[in-house]
Tab-separated table of C-alpha atoms in Angstrom:
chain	number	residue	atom	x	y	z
A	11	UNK	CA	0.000	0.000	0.000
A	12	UNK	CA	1.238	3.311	-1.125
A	13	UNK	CA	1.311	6.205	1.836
A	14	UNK	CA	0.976	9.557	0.483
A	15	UNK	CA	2.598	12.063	3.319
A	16	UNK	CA	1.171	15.449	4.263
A	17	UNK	CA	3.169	18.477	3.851
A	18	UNK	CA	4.379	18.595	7.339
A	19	UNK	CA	6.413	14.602	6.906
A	20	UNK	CA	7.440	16.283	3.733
A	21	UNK	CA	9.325	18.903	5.888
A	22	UNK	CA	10.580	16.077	8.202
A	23	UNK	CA	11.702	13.807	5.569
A	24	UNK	CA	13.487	16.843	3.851
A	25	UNK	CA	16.057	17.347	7.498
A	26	UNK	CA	16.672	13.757	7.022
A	27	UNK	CA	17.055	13.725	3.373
A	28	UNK	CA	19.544	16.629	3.666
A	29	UNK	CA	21.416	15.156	6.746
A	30	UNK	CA	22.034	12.336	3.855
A	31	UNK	CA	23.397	14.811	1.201
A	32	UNK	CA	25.533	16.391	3.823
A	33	UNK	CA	27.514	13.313	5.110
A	34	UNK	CA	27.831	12.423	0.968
A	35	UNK	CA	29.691	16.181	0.535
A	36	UNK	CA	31.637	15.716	3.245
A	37	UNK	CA	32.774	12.344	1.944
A	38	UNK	CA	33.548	13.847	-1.465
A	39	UNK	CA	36.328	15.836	0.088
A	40	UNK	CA	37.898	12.745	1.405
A	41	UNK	CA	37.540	10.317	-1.432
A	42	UNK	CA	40.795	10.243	-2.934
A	43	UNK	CA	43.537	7.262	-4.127
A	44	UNK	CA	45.123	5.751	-0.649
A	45	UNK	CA	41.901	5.931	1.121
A	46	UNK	CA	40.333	2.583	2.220
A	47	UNK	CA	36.334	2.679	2.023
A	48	UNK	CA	35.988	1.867	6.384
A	49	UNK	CA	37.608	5.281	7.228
A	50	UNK	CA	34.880	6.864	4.898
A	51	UNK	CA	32.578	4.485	6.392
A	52	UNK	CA	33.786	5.617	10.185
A	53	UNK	CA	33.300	9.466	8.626
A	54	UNK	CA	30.361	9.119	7.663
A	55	UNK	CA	28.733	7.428	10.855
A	56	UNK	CA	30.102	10.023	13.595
A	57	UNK	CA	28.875	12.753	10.753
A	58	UNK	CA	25.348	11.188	10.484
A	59	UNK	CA	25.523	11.068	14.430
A	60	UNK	CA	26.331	14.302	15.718
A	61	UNK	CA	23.536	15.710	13.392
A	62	UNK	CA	21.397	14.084	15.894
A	63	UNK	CA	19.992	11.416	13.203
A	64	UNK	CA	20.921	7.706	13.097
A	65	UNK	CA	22.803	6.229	10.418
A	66	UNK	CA	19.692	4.944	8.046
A	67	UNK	CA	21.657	1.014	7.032
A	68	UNK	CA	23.357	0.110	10.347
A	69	UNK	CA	21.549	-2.868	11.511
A	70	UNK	CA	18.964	-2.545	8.797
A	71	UNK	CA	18.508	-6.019	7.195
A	72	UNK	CA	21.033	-7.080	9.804
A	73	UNK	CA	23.717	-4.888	7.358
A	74	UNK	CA	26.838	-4.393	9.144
A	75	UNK	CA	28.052	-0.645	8.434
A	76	UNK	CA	26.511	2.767	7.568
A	77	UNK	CA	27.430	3.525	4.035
A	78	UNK	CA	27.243	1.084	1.039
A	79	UNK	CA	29.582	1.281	-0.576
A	80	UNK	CA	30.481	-0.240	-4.130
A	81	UNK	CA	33.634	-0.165	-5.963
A	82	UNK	CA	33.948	-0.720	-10.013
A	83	UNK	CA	32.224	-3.643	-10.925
A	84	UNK	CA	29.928	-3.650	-7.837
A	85	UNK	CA	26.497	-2.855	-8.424
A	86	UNK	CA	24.878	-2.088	-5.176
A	87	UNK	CA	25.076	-3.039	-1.235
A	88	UNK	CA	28.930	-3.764	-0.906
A	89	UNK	CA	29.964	-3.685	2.476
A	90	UNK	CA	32.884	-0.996	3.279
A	91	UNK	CA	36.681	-2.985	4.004
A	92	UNK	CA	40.077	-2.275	3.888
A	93	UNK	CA	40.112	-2.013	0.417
A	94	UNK	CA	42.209	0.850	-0.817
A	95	UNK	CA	41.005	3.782	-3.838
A	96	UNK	CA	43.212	3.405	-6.420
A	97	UNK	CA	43.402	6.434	-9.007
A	98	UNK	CA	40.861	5.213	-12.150
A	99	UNK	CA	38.405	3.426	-9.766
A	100	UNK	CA	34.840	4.507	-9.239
A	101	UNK	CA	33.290	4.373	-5.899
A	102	UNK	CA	28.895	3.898	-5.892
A	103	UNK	CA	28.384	5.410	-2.491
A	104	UNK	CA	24.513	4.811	-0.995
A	105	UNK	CA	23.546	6.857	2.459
A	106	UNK	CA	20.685	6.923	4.966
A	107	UNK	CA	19.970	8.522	7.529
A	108	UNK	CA	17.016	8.267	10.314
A	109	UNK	CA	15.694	11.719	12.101
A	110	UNK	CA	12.451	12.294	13.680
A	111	UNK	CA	11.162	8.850	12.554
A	112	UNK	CA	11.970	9.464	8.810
A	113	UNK	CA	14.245	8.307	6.418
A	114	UNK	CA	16.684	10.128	4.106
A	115	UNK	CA	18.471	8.028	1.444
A	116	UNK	CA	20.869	8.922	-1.624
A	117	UNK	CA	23.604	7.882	-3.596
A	118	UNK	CA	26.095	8.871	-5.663
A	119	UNK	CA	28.911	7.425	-7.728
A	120	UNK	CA	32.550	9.219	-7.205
A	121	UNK	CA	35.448	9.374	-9.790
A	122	UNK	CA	38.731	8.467	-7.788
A	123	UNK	CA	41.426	10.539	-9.465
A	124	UNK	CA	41.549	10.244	-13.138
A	125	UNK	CA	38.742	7.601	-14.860
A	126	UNK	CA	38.726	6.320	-18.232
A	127	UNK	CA	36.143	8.200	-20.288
A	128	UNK	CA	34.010	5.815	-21.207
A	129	UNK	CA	33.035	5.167	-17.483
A	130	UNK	CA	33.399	8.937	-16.917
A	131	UNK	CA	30.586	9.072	-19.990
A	132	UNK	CA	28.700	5.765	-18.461
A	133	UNK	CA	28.472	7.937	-15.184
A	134	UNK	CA	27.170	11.265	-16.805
A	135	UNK	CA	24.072	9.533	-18.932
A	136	UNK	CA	23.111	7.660	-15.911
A	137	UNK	CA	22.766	10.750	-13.971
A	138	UNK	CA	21.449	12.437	-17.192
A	139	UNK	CA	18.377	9.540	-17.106
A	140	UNK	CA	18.316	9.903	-13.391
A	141	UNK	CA	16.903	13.703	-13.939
A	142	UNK	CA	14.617	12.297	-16.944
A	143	UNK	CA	13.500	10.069	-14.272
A	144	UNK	CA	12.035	12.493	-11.800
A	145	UNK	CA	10.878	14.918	-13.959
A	146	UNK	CA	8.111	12.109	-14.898
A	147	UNK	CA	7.762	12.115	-10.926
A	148	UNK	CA	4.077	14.792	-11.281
A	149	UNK	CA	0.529	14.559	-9.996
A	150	UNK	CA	-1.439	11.731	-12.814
A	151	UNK	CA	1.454	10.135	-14.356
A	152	UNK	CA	2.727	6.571	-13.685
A	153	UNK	CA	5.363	5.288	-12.475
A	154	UNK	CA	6.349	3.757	-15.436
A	155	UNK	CA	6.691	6.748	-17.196
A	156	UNK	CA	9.921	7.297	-14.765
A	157	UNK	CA	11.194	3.727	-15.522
A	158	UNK	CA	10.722	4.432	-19.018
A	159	UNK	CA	12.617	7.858	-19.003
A	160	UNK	CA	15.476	6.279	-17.093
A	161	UNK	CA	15.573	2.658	-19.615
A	162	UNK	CA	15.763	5.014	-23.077
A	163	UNK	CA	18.013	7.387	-22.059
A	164	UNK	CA	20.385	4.447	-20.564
A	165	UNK	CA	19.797	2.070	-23.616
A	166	UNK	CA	19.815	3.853	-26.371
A	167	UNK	CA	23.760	4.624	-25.057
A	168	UNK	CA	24.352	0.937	-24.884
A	169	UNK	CA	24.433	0.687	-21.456
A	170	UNK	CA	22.863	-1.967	-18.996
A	171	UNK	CA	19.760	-1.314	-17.021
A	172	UNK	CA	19.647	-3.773	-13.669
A	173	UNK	CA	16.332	-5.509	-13.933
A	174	UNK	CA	16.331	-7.174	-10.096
A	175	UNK	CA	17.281	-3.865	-8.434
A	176	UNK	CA	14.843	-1.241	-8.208
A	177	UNK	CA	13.769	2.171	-6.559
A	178	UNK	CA	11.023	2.363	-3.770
A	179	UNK	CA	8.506	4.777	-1.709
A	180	UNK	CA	10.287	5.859	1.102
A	181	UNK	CA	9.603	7.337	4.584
A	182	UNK	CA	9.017	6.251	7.961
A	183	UNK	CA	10.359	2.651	6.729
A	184	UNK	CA	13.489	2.740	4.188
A	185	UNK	CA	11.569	0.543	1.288
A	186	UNK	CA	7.793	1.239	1.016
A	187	UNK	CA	5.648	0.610	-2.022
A	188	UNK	CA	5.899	1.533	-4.880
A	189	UNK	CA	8.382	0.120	-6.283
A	190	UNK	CA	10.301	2.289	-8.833
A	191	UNK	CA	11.686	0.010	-11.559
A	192	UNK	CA	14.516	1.561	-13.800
A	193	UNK	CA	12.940	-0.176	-16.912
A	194	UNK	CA	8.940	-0.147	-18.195
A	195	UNK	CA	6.304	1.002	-20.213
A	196	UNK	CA	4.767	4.212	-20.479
A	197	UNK	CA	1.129	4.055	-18.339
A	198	UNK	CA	1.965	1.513	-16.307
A	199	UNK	CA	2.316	0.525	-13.045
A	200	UNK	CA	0.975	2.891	-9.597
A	201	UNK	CA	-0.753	6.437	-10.563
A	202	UNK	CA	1.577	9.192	-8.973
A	203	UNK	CA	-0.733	11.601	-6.602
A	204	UNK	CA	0.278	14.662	-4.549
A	205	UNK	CA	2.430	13.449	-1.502
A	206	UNK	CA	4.535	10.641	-2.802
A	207	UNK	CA	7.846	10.087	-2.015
A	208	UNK	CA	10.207	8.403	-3.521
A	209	UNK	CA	13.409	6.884	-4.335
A	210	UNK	CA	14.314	7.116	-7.397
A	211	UNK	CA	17.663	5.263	-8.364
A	212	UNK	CA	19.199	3.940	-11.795
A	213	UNK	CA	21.744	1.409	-11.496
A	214	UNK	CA	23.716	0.856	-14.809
A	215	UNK	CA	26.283	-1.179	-15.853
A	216	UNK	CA	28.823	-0.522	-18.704
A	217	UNK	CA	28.149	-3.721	-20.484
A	218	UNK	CA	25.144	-6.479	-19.763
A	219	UNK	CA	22.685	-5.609	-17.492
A	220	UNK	CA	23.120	-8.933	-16.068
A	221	UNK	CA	23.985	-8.872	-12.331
A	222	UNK	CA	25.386	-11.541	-10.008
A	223	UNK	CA	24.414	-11.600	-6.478
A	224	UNK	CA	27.279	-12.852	-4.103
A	225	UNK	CA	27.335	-15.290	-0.771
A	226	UNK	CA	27.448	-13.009	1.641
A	227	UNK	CA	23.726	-11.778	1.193
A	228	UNK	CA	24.382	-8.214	0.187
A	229	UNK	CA	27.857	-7.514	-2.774
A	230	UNK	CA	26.228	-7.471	-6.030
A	231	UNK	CA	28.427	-7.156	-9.174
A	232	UNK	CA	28.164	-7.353	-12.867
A	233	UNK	CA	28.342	-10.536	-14.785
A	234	UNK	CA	30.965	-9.568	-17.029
A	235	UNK	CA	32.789	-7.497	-14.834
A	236	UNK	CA	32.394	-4.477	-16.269
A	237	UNK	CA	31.775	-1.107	-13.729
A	238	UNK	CA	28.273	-0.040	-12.565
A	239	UNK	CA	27.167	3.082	-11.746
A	240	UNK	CA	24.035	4.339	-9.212
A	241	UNK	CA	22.726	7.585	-8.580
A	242	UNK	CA	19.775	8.042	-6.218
A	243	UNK	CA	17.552	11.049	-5.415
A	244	UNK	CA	14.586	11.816	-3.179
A	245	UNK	CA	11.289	13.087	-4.519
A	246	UNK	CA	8.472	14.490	-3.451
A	247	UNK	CA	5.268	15.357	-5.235
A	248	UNK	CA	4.457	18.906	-3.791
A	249	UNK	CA	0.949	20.836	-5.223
A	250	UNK	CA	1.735	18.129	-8.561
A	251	UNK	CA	5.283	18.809	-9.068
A	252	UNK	CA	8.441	16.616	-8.359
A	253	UNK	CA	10.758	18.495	-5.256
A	254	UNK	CA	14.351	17.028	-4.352
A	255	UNK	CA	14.683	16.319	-0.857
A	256	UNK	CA	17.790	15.637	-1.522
A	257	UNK	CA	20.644	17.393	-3.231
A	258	UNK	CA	24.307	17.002	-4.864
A	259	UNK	CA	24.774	20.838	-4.165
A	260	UNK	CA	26.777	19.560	-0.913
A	261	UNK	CA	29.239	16.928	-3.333
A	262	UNK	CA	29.451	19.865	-6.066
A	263	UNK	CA	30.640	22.396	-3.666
A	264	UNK	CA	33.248	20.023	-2.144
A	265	UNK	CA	34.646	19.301	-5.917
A	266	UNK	CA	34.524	22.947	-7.805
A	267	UNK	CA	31.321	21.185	-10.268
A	268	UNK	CA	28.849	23.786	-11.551
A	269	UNK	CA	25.151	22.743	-12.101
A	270	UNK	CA	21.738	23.757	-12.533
A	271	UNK	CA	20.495	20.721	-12.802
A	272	UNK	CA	18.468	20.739	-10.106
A	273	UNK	CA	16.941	24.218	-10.011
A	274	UNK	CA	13.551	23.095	-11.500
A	275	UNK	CA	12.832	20.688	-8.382
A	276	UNK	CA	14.528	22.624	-5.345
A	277	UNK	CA	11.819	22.318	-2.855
A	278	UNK	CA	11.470	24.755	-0.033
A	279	UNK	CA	10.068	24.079	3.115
């Protein structure tokens, strides 16, 4: 069952949503070759903490850290180690965070040093269809119409679209319906109505869209081994129109990036 939120857990979920974008800027500043993905983890948990929020994964599922976090050919939900950045690597980085009984969740993926372009081109259409996505996110569409925004853009560049990993409703539980597919037909699926939030979230991958998932209940990579991307926004339908609860204003600062990308959805409470 979908649940629509009023204006006022729109407010709430935008402090944790931005809590979530803030601990992703911060980590932007750190990300760099020679730095192993627990020390970001570590960051980003006392960050998320003394914002007075809870980090959103820890424990969730029984998963054992705050950040997922997913190097090169991992797709989603790796589990931060000792492994070390390595200049050309790509880093998918997913965040939550937990304040006043409401969830916050984003992700981004991070060039470490200098990336080959056709990953650095991979990474820039995926967040390209992301956009596509949510503008579809409006009072009496579907949610197919995002899926299908987010599969053409991604497709028609030869990429991968991840059929068995999806976006969701979010809010005072991390996954609530609907599900947000990044594939579909036009018309189909739940009718979008004022006060839905969601996650919206392409995961591509550089070759097949085939994913493998791995033994330990959470690393997913790509079946040929080629690197995924994922980039993940928040979105609320305020008076009909898609608003980001979250934002990458926080990353772009912390790397010199201009963008207006998001000035059509910035929501203000």
């Amino acid at each position: 069952m979908i649940q629509l939120k009023t204006k006022e857990e729109i407010k709430l979920m935008y402090e944790s949503a931005q809590i979530v974008s803030k601990t992703l800027g911060i980590l932007a500043k750190e990300i760099s070759p020679g730095v192993s993905l627990i020390h970001l983890d570590k960051i980003a948990e006392e960050f998320i903490r003394d914002q007075g929020a809870e980090p959103g994964f820890l424990g969730l599922y029984d998963f054992p850290n705050t950040l997922c976090m997913s190097p090169n050919d991992q797709v989603v939900h790796g589990i931060p180690n000792n492994y070390i950045l390595k200049d050309g690597d790509i880093i998918s980085i997913d965040c939550g965070a937990l304040k006043n009984g409401y969830y916050g969740d984003q992700a981004y993926t991070f060039a470490v040093g200098e990336v080959d372009s056709s990953i650095q081109k991979m990474m820039d259409i995926t967040k390209q269809s992301l956009y596509a996505g949510i503008k579809k996110c409006k009072k009496g569409n579907c949610i197919g119409d995002i899926s299908f925004a987010i599969q053409l853009i991604c497709e028609n560049a030869g990429y991968g679209v991840v059929r068995e990993l999806v976006g969701h409703g979010l809010g005072k539980s991390m996954h609530e319906d609907p599900q947000v597919p990044n594939y579909g037909r036009k018309g189909s699926g739940a009718r979008i109505d004022e006060g839905l939030v969601v996650a919206i979230e392409p995961m591509i991958n550089l070759g097949t869209h085939k994913v493998k998932f791995h033994k330990d209940g959470w690393t997913v990579t790509t079946q040929d081994h080629k690197p995924s991307c994922h980039f993940e926004h928040d979105v609320a339908v305020v008076d009909g129109m898609p608003k980001l609860l979250t934002t990458y204003k926080f990353i772009y600062d912390a790397l010199g990036i201009s963008s207006n990308e998001e000035e059509e959805f910035i929501f203000n409470p």
